[in-house]
Short mmCIF file of the C-alpha atoms (twelve columns), coordinates in Angstrom:
data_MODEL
# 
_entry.id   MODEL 
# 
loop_
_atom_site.group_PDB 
_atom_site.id 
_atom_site.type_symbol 
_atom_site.label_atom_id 
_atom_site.label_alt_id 
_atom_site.label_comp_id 
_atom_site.label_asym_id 
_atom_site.label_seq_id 
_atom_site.Cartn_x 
_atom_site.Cartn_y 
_atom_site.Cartn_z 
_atom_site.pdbx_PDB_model_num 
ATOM 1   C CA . UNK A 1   0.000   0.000   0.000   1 
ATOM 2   C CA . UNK A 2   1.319   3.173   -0.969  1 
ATOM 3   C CA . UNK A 3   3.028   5.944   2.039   1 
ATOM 4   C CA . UNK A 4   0.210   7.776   3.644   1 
ATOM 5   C CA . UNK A 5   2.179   9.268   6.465   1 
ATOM 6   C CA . UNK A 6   1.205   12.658  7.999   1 
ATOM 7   C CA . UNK A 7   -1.622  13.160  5.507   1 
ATOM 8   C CA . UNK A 8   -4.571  14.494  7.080   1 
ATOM 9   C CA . UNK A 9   -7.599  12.477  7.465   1 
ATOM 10  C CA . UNK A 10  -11.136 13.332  6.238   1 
ATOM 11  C CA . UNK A 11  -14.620 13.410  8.297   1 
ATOM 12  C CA . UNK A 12  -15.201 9.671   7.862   1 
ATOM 13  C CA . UNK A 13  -11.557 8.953   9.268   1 
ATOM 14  C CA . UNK A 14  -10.134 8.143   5.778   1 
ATOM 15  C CA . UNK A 15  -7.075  9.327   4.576   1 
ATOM 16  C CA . UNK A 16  -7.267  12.356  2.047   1 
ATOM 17  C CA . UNK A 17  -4.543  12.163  -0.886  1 
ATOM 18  C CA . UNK A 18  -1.912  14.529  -1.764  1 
ATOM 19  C CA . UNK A 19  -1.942  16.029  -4.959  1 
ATOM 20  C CA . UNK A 20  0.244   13.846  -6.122  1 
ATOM 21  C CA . UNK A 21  -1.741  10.876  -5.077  1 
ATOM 22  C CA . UNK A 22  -4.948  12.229  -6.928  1 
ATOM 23  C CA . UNK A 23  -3.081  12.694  -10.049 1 
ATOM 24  C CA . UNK A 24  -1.766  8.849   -10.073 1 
ATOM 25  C CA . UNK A 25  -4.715  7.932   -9.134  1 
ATOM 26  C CA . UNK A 26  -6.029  9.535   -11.958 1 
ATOM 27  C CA . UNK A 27  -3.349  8.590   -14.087 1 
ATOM 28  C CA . UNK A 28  -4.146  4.683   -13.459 1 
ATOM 29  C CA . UNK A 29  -8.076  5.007   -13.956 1 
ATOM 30  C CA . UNK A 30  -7.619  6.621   -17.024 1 
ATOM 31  C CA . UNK A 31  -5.269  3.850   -18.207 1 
ATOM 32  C CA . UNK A 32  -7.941  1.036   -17.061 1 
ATOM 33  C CA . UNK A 33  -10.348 3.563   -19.381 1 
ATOM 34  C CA . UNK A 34  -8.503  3.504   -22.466 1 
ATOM 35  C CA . UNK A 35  -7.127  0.131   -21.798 1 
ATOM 36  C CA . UNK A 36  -9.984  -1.753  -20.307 1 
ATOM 37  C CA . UNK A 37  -7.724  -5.166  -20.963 1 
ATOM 38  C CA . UNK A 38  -5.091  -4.100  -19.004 1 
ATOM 39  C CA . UNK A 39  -4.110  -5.887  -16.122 1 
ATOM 40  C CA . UNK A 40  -3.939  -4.015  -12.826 1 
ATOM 41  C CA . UNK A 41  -0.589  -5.266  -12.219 1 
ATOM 42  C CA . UNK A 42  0.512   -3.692  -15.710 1 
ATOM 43  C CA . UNK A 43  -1.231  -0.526  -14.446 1 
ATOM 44  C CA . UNK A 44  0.689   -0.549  -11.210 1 
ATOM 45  C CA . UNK A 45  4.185   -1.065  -13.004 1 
ATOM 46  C CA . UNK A 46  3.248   1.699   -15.662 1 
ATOM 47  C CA . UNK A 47  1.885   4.519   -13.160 1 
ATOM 48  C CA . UNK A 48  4.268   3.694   -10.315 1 
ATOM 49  C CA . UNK A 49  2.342   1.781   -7.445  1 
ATOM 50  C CA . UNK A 50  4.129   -1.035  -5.670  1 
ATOM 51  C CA . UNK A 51  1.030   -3.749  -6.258  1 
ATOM 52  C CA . UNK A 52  -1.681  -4.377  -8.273  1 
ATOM 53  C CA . UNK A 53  -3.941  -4.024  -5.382  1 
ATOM 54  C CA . UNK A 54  -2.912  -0.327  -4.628  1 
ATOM 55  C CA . UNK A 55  -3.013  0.003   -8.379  1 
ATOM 56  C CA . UNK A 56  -7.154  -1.332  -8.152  1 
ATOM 57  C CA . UNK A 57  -7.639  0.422   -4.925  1 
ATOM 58  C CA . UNK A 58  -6.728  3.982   -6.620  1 
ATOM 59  C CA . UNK A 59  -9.007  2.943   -9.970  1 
ATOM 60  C CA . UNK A 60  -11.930 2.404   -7.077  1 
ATOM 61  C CA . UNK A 61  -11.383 5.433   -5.625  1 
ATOM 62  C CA . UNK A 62  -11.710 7.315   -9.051  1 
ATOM 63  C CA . UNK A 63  -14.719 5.532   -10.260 1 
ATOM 64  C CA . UNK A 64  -16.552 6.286   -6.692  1 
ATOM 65  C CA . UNK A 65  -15.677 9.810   -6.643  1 
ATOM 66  C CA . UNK A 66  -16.936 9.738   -10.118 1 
ATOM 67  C CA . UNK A 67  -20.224 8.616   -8.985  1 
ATOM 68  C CA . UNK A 68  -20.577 11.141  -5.572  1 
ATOM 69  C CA . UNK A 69  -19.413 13.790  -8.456  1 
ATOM 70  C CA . UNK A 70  -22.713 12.898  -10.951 1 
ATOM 71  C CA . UNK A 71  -24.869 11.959  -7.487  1 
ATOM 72  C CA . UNK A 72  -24.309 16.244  -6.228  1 
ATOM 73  C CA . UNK A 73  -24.674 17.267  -10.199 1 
ATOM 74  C CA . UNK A 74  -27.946 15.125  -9.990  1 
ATOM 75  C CA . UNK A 75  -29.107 16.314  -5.937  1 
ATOM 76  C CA . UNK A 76  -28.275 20.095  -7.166  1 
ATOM 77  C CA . UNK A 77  -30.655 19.743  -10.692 1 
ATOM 78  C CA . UNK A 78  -33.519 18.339  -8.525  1 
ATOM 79  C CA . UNK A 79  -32.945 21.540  -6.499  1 
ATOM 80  C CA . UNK A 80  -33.118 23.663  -9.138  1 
ATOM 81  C CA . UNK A 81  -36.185 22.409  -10.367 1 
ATOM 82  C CA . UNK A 82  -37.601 22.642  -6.846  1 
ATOM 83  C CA . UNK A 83  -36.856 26.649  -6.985  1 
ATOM 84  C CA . UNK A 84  -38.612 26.751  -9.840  1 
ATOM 85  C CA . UNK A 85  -41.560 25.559  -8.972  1 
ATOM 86  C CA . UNK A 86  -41.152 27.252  -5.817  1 
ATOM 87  C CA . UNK A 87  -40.800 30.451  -7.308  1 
ATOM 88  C CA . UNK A 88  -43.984 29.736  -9.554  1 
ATOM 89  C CA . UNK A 89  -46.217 29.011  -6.003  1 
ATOM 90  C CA . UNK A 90  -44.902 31.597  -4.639  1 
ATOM 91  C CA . UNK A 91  -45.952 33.928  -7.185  1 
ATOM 92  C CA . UNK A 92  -49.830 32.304  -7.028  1 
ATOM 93  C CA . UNK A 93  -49.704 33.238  -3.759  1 
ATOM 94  C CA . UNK A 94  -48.925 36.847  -3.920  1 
ATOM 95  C CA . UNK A 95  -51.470 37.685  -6.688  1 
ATOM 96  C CA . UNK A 96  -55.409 38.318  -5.577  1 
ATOM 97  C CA . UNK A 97  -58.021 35.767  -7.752  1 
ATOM 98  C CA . UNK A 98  -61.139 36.448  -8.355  1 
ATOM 99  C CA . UNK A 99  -64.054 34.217  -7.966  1 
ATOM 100 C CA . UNK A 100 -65.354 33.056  -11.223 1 
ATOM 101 C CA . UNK A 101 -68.642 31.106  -11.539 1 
ATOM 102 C CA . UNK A 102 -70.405 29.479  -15.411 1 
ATOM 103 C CA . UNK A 103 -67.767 32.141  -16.742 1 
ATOM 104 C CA . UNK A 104 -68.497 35.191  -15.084 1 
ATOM 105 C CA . UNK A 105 -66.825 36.842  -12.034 1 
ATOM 106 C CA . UNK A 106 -68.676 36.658  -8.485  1 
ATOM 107 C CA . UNK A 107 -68.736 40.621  -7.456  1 
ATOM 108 C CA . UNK A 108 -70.499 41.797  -4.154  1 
ATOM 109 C CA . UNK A 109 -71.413 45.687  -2.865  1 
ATOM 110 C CA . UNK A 110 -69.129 46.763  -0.345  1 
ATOM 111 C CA . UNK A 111 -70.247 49.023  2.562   1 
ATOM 112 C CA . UNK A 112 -69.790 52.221  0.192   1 
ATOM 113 C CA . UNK A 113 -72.593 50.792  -2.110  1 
ATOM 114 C CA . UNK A 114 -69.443 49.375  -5.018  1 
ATOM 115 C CA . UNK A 115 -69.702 46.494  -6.710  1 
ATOM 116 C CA . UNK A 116 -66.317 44.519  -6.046  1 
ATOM 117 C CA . UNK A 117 -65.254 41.458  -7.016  1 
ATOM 118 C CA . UNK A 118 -64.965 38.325  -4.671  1 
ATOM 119 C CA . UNK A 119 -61.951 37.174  -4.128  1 
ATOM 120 C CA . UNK A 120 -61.308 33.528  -4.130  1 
ATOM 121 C CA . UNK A 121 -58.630 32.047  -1.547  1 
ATOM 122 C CA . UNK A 122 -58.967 28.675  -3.176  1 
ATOM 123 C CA . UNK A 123 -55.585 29.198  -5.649  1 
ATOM 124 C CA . UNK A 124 -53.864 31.043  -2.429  1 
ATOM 125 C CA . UNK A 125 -54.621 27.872  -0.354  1 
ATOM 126 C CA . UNK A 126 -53.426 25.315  -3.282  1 
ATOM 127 C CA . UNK A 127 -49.869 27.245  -3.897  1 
ATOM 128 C CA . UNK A 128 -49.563 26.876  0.083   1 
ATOM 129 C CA . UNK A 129 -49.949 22.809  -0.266  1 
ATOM 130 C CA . UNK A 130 -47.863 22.862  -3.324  1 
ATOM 131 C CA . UNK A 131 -45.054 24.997  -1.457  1 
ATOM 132 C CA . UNK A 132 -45.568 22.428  1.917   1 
ATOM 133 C CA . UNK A 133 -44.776 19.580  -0.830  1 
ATOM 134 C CA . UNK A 134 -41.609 21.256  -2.405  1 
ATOM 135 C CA . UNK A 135 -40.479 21.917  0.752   1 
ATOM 136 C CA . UNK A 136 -40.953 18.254  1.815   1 
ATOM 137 C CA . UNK A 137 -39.403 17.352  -1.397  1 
ATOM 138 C CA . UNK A 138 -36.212 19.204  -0.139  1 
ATOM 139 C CA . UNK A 139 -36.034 17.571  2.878   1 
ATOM 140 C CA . UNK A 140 -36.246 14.042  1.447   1 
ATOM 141 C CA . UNK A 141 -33.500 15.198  -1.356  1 
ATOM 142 C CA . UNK A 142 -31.340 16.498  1.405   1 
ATOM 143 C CA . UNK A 143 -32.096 13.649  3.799   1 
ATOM 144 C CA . UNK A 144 -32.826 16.007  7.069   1 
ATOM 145 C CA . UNK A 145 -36.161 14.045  8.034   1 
ATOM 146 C CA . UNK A 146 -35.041 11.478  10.623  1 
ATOM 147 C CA . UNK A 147 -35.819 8.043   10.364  1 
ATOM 148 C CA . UNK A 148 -39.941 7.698   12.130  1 
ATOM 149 C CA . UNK A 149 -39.845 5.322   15.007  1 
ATOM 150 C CA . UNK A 150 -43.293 3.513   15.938  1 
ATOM 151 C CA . UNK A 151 -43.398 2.249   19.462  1 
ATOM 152 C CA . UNK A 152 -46.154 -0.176  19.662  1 
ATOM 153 C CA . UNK A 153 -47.413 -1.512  23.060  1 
ATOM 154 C CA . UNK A 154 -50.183 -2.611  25.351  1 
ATOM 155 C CA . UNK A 155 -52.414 -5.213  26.056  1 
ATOM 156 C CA . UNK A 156 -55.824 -6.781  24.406  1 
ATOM 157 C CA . UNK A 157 -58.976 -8.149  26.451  1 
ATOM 158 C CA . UNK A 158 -61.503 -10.138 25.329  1 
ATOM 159 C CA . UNK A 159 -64.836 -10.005 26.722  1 
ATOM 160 C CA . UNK A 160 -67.556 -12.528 25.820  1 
ATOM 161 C CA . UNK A 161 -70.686 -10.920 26.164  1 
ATOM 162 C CA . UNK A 162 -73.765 -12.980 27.262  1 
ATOM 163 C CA . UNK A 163 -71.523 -15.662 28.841  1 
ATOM 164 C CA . UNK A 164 -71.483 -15.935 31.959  1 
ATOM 165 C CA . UNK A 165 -67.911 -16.556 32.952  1 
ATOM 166 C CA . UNK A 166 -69.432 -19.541 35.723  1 
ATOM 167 C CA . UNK A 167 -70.791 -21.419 33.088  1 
ATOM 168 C CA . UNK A 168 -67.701 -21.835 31.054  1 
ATOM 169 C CA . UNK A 169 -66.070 -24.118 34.051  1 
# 
């Protein structure tokens, strides 16, 4: 396994690569690319590792980076998408609606004798479950909602009505 020495360790408690670790580690995933037949042992001897398993053990690393990389491009589009349809409740909610009934708008006389129309809180009251449901969508993308624990106890009794109890002895 190749020197890791003083290098500093990340939150999980691995080791995080130098520079020059990254770019052989780089080096030997791109060679596994472009050279899918090539041994790992070959790899090894051409990029510099001591073994083929350090040699496999840098390819991994590159491939799952690869995927956490496309998994935060992938978490941050879902995001986007979320403002946007955000935005778009948001902006349902700040506008006044009119109550419309068989095509015409529902007015009423206010107290100065003018005929104004009714406002409708129905679209107000939708945005506010759409916006709810984005923001639960965030929270599930994120993964802040903690796990729901169900504690189930207690007891069942059975009563047998029109028994009597004497009679069953």
């Amino acid at each position: 396994m190749s020197s890791r020495g003083g290098n500093p360790r990340n939150s999980r408690g691995a080791f995080t690569p130098t520079q020059a670790e990254a770019e052989k580690a780089a080096a030997a995933a791109r060679l596994k690319a472009d050279n899918p037949r090539m041994t790992f042992q070959e790899i090894a001897d051409a990029v510099g590792y001591s073994n083929k398993g350090d040699a496999w053990r840098a390819v991994d690393r590159c491939r799952k980076a690869v995927l956490e990389e496309a998994g935060a491009e992938l978490i941050a589009s879902e995001a986007a998408l979320l403002d946007d349809q955000f935005v778009a409740a948001m902006e349902i909610l700040e506008h006044d609606h009119v109550t419309v009934s068989h095509g015409k708008v529902i007015t009423m006389t206010d107290e100065d004798g003018n005929e104004k129309p009714l406002l409708d809180d129905g679209p107000k009251l939708a945005a506010l479950r759409e916006m709810r449901a984005i923001r639960e969508s965030y929270r599930r993308l994120y993964g802040l909602d903690d796990a729901i624990k169900v504690d189930v106890s207690g007891a069942v009794k059975y009563e047998v009505v029109g028994v009597d109890p004497a009679d069953l002895t």
